[in-house]
CSV table of C-alpha atoms in Angstrom, one decimal:
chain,number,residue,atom,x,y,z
M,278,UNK,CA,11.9,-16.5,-13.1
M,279,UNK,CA,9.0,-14.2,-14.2
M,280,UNK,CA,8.6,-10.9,-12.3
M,281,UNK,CA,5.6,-12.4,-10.1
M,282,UNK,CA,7.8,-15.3,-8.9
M,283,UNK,CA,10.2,-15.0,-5.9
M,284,UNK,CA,13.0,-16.9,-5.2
M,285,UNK,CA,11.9,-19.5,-2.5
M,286,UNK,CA,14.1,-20.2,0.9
M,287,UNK,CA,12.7,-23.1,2.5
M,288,UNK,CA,14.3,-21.5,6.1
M,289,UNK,CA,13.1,-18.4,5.1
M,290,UNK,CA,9.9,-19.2,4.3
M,291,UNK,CA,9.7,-21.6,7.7
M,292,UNK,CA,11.1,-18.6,9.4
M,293,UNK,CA,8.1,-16.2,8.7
M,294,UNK,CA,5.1,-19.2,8.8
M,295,UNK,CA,6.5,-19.9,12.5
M,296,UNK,CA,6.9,-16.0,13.4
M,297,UNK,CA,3.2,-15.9,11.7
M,298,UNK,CA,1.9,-19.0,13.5
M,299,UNK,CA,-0.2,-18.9,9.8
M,300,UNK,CA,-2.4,-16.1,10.8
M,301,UNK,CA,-3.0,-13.4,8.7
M,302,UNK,CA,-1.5,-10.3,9.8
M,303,UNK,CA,-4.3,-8.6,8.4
M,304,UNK,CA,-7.3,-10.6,9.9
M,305,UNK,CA,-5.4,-10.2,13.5
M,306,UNK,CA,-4.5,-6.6,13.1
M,307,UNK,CA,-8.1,-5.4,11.9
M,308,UNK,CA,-10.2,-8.0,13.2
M,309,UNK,CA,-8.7,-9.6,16.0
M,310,UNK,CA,-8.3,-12.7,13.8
M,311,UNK,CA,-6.2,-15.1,15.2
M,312,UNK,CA,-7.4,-18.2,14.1
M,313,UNK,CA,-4.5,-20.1,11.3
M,314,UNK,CA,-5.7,-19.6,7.8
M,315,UNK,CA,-4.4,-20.8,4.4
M,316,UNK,CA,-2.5,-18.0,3.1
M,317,UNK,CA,0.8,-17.0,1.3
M,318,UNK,CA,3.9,-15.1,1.8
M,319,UNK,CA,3.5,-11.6,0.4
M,320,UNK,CA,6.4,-9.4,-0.2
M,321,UNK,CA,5.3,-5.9,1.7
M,322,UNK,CA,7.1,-3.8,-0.7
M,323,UNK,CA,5.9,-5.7,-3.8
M,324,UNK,CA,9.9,-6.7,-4.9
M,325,UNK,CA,9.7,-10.1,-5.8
M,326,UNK,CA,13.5,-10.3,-5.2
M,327,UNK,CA,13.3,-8.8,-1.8
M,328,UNK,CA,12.6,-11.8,0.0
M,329,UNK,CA,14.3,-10.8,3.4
M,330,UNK,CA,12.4,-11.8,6.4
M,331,UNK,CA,11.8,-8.2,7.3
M,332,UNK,CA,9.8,-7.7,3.6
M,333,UNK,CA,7.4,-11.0,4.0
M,334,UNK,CA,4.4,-11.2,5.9
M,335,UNK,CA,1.9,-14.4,5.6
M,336,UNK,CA,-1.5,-12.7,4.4
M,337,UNK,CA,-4.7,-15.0,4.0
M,338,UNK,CA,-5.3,-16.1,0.5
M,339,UNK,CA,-8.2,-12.8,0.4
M,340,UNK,CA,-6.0,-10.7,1.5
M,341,UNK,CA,-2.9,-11.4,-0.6
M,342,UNK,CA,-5.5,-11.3,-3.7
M,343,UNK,CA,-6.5,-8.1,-2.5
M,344,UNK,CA,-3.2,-6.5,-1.8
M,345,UNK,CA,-1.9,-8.2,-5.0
M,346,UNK,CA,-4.3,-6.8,-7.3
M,347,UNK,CA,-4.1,-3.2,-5.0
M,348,UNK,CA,-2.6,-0.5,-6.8
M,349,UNK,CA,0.3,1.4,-5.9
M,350,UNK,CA,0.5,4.6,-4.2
M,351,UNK,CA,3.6,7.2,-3.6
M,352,UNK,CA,4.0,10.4,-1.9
């Protein structure tokens, strides 16, 4: 398994695609979006082997391209 790959959970991912209803928390939280889009699960702290549910969030295939390619910032 490469570093970019996760380790898929079919009830996990089913868990976060119903709580998501497929709409990007993005597009709804900025825009008011809440049409269902084609999109994938991100992990929010960029772990690939942090898939618990509380670490995914379905994104919109924009704005998972966008947060993927995002850099990293610390305090």
């Amino acid at each position: 398994m490469t570093k970019a790959q996760r380790k898929k959970d079919p009830k996990t991912d089913e868990y976060v695609l119903k709580k998501s209803k497929r709409r990007c928390c993005l597009c709804f939280g900025l825009n008011c979006d809440s049409r269902e889009k084609k999109g994938q699960i991100a992990h929010l702290d960029r772990d690939p082997a942090n898939s618990k549910p509380d670490n995914l969030a379905f994104l919109c295939l924009d704005h998972h391209d966008e947060y993927d390619s995002g850099t990293s910032q610390s305090r």
